[in-house]
Coordinates of C-alpha atoms in Angstrom, one line a residue:
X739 CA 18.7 -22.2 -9.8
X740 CA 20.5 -20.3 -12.1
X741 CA 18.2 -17.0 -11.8
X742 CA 19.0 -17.0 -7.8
X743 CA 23.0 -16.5 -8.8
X744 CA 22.7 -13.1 -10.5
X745 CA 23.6 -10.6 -8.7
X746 CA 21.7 -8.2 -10.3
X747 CA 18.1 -10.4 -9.4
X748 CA 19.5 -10.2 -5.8
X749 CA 19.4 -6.5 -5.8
X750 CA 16.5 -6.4 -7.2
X751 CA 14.8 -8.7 -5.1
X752 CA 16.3 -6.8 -2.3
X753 CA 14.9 -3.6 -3.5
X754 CA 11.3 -5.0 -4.2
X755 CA 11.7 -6.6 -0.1
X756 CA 12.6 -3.1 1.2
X757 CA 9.7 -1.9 -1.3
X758 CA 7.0 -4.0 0.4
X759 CA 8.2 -3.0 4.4
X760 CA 7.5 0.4 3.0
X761 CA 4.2 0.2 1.3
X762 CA 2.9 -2.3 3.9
X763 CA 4.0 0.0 7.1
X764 CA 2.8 3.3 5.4
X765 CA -0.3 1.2 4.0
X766 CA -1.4 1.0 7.9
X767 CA -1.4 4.3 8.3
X768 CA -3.5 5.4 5.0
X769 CA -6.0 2.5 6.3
X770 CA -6.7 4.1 9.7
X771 CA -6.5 7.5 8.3
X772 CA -9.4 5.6 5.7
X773 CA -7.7 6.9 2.6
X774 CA -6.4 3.9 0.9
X775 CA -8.9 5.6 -2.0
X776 CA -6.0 8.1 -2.2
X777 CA -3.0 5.8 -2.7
X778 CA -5.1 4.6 -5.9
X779 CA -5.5 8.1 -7.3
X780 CA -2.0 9.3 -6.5
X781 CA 0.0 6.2 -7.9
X782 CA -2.1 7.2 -10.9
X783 CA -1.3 10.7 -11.0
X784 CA 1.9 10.1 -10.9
X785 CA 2.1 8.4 -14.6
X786 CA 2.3 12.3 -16.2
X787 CA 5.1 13.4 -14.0
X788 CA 7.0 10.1 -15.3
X789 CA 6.5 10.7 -19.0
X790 CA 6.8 14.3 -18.6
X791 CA 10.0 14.3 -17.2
X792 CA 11.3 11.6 -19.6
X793 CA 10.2 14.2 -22.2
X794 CA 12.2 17.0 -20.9
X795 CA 15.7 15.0 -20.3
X796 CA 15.3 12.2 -22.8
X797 CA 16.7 9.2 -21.0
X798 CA 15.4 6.6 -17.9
X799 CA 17.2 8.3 -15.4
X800 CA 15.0 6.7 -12.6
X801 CA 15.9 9.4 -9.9
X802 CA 14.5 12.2 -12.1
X803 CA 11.7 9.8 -13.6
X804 CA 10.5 9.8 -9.5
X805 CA 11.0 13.2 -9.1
X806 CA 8.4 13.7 -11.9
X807 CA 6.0 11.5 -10.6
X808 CA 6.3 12.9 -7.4
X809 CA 5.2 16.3 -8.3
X810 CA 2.7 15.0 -10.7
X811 CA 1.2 13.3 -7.7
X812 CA 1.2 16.1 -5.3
X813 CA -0.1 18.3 -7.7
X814 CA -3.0 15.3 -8.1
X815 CA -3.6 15.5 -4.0
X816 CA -3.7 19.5 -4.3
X817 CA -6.2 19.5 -6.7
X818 CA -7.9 17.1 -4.5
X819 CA -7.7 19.3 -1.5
X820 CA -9.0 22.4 -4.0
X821 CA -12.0 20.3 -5.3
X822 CA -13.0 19.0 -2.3
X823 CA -12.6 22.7 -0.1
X824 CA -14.0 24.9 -2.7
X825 CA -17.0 23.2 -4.3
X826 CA -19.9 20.3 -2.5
X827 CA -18.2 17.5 -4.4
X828 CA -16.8 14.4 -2.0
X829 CA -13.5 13.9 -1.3
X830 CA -14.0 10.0 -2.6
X831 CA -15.5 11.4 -5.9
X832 CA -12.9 14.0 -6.4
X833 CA -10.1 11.1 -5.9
X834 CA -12.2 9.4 -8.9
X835 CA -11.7 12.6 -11.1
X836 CA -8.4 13.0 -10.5
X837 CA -7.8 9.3 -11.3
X838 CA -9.2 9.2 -14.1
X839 CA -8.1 12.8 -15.8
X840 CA -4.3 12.0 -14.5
X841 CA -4.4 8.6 -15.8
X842 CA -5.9 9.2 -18.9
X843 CA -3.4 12.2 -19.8
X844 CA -0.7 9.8 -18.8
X845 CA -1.0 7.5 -21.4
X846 CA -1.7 9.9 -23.7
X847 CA 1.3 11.5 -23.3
X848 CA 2.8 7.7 -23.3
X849 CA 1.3 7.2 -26.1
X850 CA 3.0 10.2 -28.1
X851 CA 6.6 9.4 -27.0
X852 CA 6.1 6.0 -28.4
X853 CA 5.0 7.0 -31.4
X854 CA 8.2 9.2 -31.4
X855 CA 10.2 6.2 -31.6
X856 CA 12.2 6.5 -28.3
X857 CA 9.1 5.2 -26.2
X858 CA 9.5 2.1 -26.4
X859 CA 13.4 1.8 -25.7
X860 CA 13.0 4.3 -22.7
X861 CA 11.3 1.2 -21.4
X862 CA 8.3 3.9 -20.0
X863 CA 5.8 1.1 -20.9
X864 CA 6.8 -0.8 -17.4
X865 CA 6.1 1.8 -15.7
X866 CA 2.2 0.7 -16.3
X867 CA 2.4 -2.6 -14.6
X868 CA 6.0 -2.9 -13.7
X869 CA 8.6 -4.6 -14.5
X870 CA 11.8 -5.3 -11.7
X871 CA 14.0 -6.5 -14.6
X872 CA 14.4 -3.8 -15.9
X873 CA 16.1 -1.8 -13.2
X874 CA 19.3 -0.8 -13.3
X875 CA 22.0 -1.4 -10.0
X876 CA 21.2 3.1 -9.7
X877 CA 17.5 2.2 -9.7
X878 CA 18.4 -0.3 -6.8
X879 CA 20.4 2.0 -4.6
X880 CA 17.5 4.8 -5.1
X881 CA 15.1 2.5 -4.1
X882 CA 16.0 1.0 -1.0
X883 CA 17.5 4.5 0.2
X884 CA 14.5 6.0 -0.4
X885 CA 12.2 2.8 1.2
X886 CA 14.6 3.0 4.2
X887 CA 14.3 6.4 4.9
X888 CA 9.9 5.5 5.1
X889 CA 10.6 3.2 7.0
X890 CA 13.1 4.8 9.3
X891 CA 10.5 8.0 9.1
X892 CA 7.3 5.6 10.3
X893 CA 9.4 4.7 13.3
X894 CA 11.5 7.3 14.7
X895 CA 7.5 9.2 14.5
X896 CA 5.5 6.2 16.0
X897 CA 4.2 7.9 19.0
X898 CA 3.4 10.8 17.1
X899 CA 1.5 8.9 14.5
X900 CA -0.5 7.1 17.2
X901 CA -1.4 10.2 18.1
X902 CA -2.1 11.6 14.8
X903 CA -4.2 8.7 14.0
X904 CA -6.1 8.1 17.1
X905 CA -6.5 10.9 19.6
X906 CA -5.8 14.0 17.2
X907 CA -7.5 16.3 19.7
X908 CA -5.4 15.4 22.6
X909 CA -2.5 15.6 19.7
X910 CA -3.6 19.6 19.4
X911 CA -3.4 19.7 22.7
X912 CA 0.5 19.0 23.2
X913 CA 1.1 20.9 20.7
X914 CA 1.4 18.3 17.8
X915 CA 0.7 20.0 14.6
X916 CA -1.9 18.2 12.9
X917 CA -1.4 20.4 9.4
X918 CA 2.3 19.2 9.8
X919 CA 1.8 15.7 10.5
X920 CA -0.7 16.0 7.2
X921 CA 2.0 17.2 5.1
X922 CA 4.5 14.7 6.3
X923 CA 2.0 12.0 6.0
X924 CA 1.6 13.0 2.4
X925 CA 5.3 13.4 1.0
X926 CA 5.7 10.0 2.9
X927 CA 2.6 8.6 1.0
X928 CA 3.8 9.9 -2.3
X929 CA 7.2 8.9 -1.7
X930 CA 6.5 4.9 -1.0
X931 CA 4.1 5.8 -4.3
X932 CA 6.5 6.5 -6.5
X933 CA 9.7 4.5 -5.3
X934 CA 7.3 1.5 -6.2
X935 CA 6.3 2.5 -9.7
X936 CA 8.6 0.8 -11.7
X937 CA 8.8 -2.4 -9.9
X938 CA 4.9 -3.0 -9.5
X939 CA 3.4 0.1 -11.7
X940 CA 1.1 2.6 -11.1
X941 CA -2.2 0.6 -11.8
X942 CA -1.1 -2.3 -8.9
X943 CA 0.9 0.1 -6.4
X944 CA -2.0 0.8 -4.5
X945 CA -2.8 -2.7 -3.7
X946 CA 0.8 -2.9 -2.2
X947 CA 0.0 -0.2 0.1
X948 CA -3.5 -1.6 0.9
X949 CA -3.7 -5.7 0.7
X950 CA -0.7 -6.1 3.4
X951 CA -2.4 -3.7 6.3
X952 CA -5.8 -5.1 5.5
X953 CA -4.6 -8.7 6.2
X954 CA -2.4 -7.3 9.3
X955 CA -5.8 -6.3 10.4
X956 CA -6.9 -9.6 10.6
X957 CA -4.4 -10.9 13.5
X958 CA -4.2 -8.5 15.8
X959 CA -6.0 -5.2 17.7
X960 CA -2.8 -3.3 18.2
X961 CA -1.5 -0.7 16.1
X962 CA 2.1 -1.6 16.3
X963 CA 1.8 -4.9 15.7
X964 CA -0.7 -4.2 12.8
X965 CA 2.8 -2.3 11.4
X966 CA 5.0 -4.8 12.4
X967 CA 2.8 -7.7 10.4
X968 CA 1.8 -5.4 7.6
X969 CA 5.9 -4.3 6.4
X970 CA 6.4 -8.4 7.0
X971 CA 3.4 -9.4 4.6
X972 CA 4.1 -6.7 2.1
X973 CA 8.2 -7.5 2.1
X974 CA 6.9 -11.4 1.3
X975 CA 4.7 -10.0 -1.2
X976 CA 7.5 -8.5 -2.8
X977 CA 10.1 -10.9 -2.4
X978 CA 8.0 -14.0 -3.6
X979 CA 6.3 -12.1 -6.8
X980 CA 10.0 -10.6 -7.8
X981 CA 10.5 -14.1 -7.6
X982 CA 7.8 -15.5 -9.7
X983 CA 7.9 -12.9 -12.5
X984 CA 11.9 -13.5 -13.0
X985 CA 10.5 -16.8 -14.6
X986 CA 9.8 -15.7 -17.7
X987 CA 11.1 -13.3 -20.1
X988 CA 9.5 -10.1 -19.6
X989 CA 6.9 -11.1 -17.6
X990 CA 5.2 -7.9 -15.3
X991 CA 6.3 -7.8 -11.6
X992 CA 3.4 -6.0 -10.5
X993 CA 1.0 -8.5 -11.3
X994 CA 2.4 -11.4 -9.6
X995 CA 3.2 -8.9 -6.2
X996 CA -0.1 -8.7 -5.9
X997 CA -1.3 -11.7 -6.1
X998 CA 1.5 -12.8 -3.4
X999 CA 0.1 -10.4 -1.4
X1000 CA -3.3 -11.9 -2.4
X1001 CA -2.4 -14.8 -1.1
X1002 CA -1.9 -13.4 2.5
X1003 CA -4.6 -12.0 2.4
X1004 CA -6.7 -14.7 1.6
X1005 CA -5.5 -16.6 4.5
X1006 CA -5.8 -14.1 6.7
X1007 CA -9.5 -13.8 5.7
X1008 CA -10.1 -17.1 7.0
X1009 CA -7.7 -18.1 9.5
X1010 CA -7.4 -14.7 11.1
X1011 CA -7.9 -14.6 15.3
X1012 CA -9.7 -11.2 14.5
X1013 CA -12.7 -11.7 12.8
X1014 CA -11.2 -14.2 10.4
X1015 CA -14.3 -16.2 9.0
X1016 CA -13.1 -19.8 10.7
X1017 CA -12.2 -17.9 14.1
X1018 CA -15.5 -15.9 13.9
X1019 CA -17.5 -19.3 13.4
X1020 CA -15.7 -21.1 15.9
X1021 CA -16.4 -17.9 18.4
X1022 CA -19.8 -18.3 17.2
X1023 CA -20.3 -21.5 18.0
X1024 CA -18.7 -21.2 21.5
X1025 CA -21.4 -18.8 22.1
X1026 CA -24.3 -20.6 21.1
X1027 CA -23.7 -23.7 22.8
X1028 CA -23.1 -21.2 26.2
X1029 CA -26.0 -20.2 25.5
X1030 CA -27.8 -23.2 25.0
X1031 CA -26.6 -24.8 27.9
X1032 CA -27.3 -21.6 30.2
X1033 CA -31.0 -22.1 28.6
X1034 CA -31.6 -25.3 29.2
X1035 CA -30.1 -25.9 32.2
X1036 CA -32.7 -24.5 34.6
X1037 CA -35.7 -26.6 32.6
X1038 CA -33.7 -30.0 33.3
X1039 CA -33.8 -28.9 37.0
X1040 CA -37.1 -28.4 37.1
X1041 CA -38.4 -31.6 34.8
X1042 CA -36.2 -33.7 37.7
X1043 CA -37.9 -32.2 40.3
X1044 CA -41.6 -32.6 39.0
X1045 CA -40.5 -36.1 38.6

């Protein structure tokens, strides 16, 4: 095919690859740390930080575009932390507020640079639902560097993150900083956030982060193979819907990564050895006919005998 020949859809197929190790590798650790809530309201803090820094330099340079939506989203998780520390509301509901009030003054502010006229050329609009097409060989390079280095930063830090996840009092103990391994956890959290935002968009990149470890989580028990499997079905993911969307003319990238990932996930549910539905029936059924048998097994002996 035609499409498979450009060289510019093979970097960006190899960005959105590198993308999907990322978001599926960190996406294990925000679902044992149980705060996949949070990859939903940071992606979607970090729309302001995008427009906003669009506003101020007035061009798509992506690496300042990210740079914005990286502080917009850590200022999102502070205000998180604030809310949460200083007043009886949730963390889960304060993750909702900040959602929805970082969303909603994103697409305001969208909403005035289009109606400035240079919106719509800045191509800000795919940020919402993404669009790989649209990147530049720059955008490329930033992502995969920057998808490398989570990856690389997972890896080098596995023990620690065992640790951190799993036994954080024995992690106090050796000395492992468990307010340093929170910060790092977050820049690395914001970081695969925003690297994604163009290619799958703020609205879907949480699903990247949390389909892919979810599915993981139906094949095995241990946490490095849950990593391993994860960064594999999130790179597919991204792969296969960088694929399908470079079909059509301008069709969303986001939308069809997610429902690759969907796909994995689906399967997983019911083929899965742990706890998949088909494997949990089958186990089921094991059971009940050991039990049966260890039931009925005595009563046969003893109908023989009184025969």
């Amino acid at each position: 095919m035609a499409i498979l020949a450009s060289i510019n859809f093979q970097w960006v197929l190899l960005s959105a690859t590198f993308l999907g190790i990322a978001a599926g590798m960190f996406g294990t650790l925000a679902y044992w740390k149980r705060q996949s809530l949070m990859s939903d309201a940071l992606s979607h803090a970090a729309l302001p930080g995008v427009v906003i820094a669009f506003m101020i330099i007035n061009e798509k340079n992506f690496f300042i575009l990210i740079v914005g939506a990286a502080l917009s989203a850590l200022l999102g998780a502070w205000f998180i932390h604030i809310i949460r520390s200083s007043s009886r509301i949730k963390e889960d509901t304060a993750m909702g507020i900040i959602l929805s009030v970082f969303f909603g003054a994103g697409i305001v502010l969208l909403t005035l640079v289009n109606r400035s006229g240079g919106g719509n050329q800045s191509g800000l609009d795919t940020f919402i639902f993404g669009q790989a097409a649209s990147m530049v060989r720059m955008d490329v390079y930033t992502m995969v560097i920057l998808a490398i280095v989570v990856i690389f930063l997972i890896t080098l830090a596995y023990k620690e993150w065992k640790l951190f996840l799993f036994d954080p009092e024995f992690a106090r103990g050796i000395g492992l900083s468990s307010r340093g391994m929170d910060i790092v956890y977050m820049i690395g959290l914001v970081t695969t956030i925003v690297i994604g935002i163009q290619a799958v968009g703020v609205i879907l990149m949480a699903a990247l982060l949390i389909i892919p470890a979810v599915s993981a989580r139906y094949w095995t028990q241990s946490f490095k193979v849950m990593l391993l499997l994860s960064g594999i079905f999130g790179g597919l993911s991204g792969a296969i819907g960088t694929f399908l969307s470079a079909q059509g003319p301008s069709w969303p990238t986001g939308p069809f990564i997610v429902l690759s990932a969907s796909i994995f996930f689906v399967f997983s549910l019911f083929f899965g050895k742990e706890k998949g539905l088909i494997a949990e029936r089958i186990e089921f059924k094991a059971q009940q006919k050991q039990a049966f048998g260890n039931n009925e097994a005595p009563g046969v002996l003893k109908e023989g005998g009184n025969e």
